[in-house]
PDB file of C-alpha atoms in Angstrom:
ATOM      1  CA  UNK B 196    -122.747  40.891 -57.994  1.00 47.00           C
ATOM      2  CA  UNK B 197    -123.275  44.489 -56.954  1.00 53.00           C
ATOM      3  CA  UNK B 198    -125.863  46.944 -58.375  1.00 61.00           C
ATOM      4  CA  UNK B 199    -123.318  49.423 -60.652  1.00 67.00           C
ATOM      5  CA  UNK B 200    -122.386  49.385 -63.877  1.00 65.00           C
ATOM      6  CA  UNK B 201    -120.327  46.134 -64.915  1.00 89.00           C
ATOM      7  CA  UNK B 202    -118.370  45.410 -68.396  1.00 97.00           C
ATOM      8  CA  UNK B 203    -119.074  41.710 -69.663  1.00 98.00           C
ATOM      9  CA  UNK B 204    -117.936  40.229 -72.333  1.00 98.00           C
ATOM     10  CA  UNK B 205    -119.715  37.087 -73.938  1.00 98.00           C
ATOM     11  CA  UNK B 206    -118.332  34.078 -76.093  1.00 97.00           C
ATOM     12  CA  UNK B 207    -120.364  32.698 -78.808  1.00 97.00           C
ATOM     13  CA  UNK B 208    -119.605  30.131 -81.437  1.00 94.00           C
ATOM     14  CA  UNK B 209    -123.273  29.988 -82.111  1.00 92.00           C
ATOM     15  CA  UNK B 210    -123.948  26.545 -79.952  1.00 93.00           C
ATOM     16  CA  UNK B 211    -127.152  26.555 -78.095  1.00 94.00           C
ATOM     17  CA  UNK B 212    -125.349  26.759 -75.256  1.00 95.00           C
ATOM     18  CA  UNK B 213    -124.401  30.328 -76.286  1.00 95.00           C
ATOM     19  CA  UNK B 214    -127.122  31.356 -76.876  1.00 96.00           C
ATOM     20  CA  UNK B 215    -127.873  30.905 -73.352  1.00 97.00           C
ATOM     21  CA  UNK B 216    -125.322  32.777 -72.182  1.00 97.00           C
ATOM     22  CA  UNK B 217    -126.364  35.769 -74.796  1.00 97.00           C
ATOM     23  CA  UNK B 218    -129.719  35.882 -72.692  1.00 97.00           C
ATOM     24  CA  UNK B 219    -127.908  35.949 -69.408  1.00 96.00           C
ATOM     25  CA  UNK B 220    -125.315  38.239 -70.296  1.00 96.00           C
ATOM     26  CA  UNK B 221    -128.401  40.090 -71.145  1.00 96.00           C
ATOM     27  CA  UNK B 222    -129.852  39.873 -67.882  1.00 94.00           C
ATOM     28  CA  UNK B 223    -127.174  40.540 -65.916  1.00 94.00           C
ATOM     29  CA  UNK B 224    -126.542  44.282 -67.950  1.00 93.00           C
ATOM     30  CA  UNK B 225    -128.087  46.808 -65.693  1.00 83.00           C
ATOM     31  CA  UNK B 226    -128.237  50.766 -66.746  1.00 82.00           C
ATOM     32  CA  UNK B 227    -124.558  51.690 -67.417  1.00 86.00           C
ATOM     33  CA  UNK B 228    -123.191  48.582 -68.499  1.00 93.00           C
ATOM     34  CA  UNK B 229    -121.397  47.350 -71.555  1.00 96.00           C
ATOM     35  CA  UNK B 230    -121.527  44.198 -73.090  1.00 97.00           C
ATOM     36  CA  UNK B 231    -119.242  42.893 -76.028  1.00 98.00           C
ATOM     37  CA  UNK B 232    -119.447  39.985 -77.848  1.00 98.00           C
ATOM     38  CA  UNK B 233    -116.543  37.558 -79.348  1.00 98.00           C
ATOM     39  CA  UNK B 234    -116.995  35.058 -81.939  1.00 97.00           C
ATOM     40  CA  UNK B 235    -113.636  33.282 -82.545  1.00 96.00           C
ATOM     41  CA  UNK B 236    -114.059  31.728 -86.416  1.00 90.00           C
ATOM     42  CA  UNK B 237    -111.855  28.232 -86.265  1.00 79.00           C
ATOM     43  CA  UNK B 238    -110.916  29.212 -90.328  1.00 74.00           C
ATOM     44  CA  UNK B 239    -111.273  32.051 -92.325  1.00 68.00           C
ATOM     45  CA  UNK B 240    -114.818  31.020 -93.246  1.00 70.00           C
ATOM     46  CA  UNK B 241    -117.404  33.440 -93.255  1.00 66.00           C
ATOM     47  CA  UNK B 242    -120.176  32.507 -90.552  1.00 81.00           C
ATOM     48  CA  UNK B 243    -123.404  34.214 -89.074  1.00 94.00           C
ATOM     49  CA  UNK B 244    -122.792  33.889 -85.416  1.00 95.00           C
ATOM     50  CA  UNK B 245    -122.106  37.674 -85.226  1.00 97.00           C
ATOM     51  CA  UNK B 246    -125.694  38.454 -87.328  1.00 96.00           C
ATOM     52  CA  UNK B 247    -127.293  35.951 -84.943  1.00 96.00           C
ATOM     53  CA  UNK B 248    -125.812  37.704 -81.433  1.00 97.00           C
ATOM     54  CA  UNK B 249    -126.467  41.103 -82.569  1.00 97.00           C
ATOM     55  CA  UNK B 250    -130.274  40.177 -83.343  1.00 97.00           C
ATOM     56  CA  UNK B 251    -130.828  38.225 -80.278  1.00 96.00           C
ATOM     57  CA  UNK B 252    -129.512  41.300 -77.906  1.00 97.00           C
ATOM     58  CA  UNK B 253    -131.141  43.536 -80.237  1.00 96.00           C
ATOM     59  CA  UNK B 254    -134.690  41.892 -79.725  1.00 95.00           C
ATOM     60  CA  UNK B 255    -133.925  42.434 -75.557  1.00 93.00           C
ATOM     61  CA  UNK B 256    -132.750  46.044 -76.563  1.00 94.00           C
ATOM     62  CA  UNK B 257    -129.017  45.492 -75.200  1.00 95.00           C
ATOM     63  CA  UNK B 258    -126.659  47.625 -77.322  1.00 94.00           C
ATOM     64  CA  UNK B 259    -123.189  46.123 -77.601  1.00 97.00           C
ATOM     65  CA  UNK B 260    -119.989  45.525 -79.734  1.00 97.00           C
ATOM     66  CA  UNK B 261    -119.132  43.171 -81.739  1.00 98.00           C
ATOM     67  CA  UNK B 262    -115.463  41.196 -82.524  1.00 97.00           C
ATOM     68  CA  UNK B 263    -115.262  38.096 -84.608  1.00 95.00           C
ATOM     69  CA  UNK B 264    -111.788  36.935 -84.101  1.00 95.00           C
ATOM     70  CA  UNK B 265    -109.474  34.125 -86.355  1.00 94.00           C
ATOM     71  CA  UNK B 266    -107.520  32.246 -84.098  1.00 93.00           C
ATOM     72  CA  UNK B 267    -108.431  29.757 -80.564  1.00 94.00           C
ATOM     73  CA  UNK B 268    -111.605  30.351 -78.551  1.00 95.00           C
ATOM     74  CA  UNK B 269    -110.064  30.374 -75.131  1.00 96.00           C
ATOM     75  CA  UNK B 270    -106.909  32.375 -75.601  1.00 97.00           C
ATOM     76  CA  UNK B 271    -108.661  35.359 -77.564  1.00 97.00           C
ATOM     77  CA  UNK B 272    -111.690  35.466 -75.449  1.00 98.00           C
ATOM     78  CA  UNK B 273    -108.711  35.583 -72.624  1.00 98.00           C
ATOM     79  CA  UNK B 274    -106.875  38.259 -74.362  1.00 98.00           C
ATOM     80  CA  UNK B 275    -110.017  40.575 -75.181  1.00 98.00           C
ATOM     81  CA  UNK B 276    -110.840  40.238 -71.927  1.00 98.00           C
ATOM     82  CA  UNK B 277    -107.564  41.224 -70.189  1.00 97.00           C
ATOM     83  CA  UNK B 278    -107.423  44.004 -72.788  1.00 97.00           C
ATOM     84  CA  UNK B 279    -111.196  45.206 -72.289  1.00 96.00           C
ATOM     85  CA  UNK B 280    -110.844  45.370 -68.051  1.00 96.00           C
ATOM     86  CA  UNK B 281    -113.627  43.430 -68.262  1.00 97.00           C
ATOM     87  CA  UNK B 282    -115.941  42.970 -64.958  1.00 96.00           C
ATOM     88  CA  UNK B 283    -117.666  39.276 -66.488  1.00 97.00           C
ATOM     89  CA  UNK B 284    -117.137  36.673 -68.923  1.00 98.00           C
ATOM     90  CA  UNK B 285    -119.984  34.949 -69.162  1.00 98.00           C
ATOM     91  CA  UNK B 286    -119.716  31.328 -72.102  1.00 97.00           C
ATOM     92  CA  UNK B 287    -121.815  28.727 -72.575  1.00 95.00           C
ATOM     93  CA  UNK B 288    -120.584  24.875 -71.563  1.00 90.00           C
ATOM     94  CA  UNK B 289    -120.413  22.373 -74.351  1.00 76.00           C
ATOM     95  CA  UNK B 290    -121.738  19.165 -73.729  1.00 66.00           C
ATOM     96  CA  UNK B 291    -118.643  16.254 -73.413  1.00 59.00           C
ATOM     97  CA  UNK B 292    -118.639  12.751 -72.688  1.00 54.00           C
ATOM     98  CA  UNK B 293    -117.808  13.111 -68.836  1.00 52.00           C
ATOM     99  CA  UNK B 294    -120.298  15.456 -67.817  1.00 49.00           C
ATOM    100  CA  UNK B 295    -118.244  16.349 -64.810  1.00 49.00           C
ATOM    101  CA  UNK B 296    -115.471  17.999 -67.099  1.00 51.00           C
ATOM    102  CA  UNK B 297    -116.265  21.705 -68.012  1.00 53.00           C
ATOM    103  CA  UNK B 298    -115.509  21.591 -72.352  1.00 62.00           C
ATOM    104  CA  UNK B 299    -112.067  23.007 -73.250  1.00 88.00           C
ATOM    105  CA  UNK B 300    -112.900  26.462 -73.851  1.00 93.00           C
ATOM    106  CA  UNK B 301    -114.919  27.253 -70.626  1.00 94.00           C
ATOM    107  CA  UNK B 302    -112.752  25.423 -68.735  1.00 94.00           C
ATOM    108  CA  UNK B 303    -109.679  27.315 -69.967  1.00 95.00           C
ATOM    109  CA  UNK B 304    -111.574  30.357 -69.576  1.00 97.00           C
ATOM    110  CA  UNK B 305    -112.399  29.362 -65.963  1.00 96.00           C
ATOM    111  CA  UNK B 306    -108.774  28.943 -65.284  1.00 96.00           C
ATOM    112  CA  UNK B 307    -106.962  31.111 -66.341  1.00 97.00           C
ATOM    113  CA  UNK B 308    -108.855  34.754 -66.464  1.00 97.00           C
ATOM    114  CA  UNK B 309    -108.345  37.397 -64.515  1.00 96.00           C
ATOM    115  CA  UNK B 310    -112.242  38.441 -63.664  1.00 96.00           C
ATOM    116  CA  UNK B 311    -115.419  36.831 -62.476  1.00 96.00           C
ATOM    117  CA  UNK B 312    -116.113  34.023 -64.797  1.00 97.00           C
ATOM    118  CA  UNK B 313    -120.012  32.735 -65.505  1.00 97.00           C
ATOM    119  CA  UNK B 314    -120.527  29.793 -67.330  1.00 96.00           C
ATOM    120  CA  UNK B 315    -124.238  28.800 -68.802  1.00 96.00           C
ATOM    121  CA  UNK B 316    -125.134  25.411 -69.232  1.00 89.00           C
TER     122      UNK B 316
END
């Protein structure tokens, strides 16, 4: 990846998987860049994923913005990402029972988006 200014976009669902890919989003924002983060809830249940992102970039000093999202992982992280231009999308991988399969959402997300695609294990 070059040197300028990229936008990246992060999935969490607040797996320590993305966590991981919090800190290397983090990493990987130089001076100009913007990070968002999505958090797509399963239900309309209130979670903390959101609190949790914004205090782990917050600790590293990486300002972002935040979108918690009803609906299915891959296809809004897909969307926001189409709709953002974004540079990245950086999500964790879940563990599954044939660890040569990617999990559902990153491997959708792999597939099917339209930018560089990072995925944290």
């Amino acid at each position: 990846m070059s040197g300028r200014p990229r936008r990246i976009l992060v999935g969490v669902d607040g797996s320590d998987a993305s966590q991981r890919a919090l800190d290397v989003a983090a990493e990987l924002a130089g001076y100009g860049s913007s990070v968002a983060v999505v958090h797509v809830r399963d239900g309309e249940e209130a979670t903390n994923v959101i609190d949790l992102a914004r205090e782990r970039l917050h600790r590293r000093q990486i300002a972002a913005r935040y979108l918690e999202l009803p609906g299915e992982a891959a296809r809004e992280i897909l969307e926001v990402a189409h709709l953002t231009d974004v540079d990245l999308v950086v999500v964790g991988r879940r563990r599954v029972p044939d660890r040569s399969r990617l999990g559902s959402v990153s491997s959708r997300v792999v597939g099917e988006a339209r930018c560089d695609v990072l995925v944290v294990r």
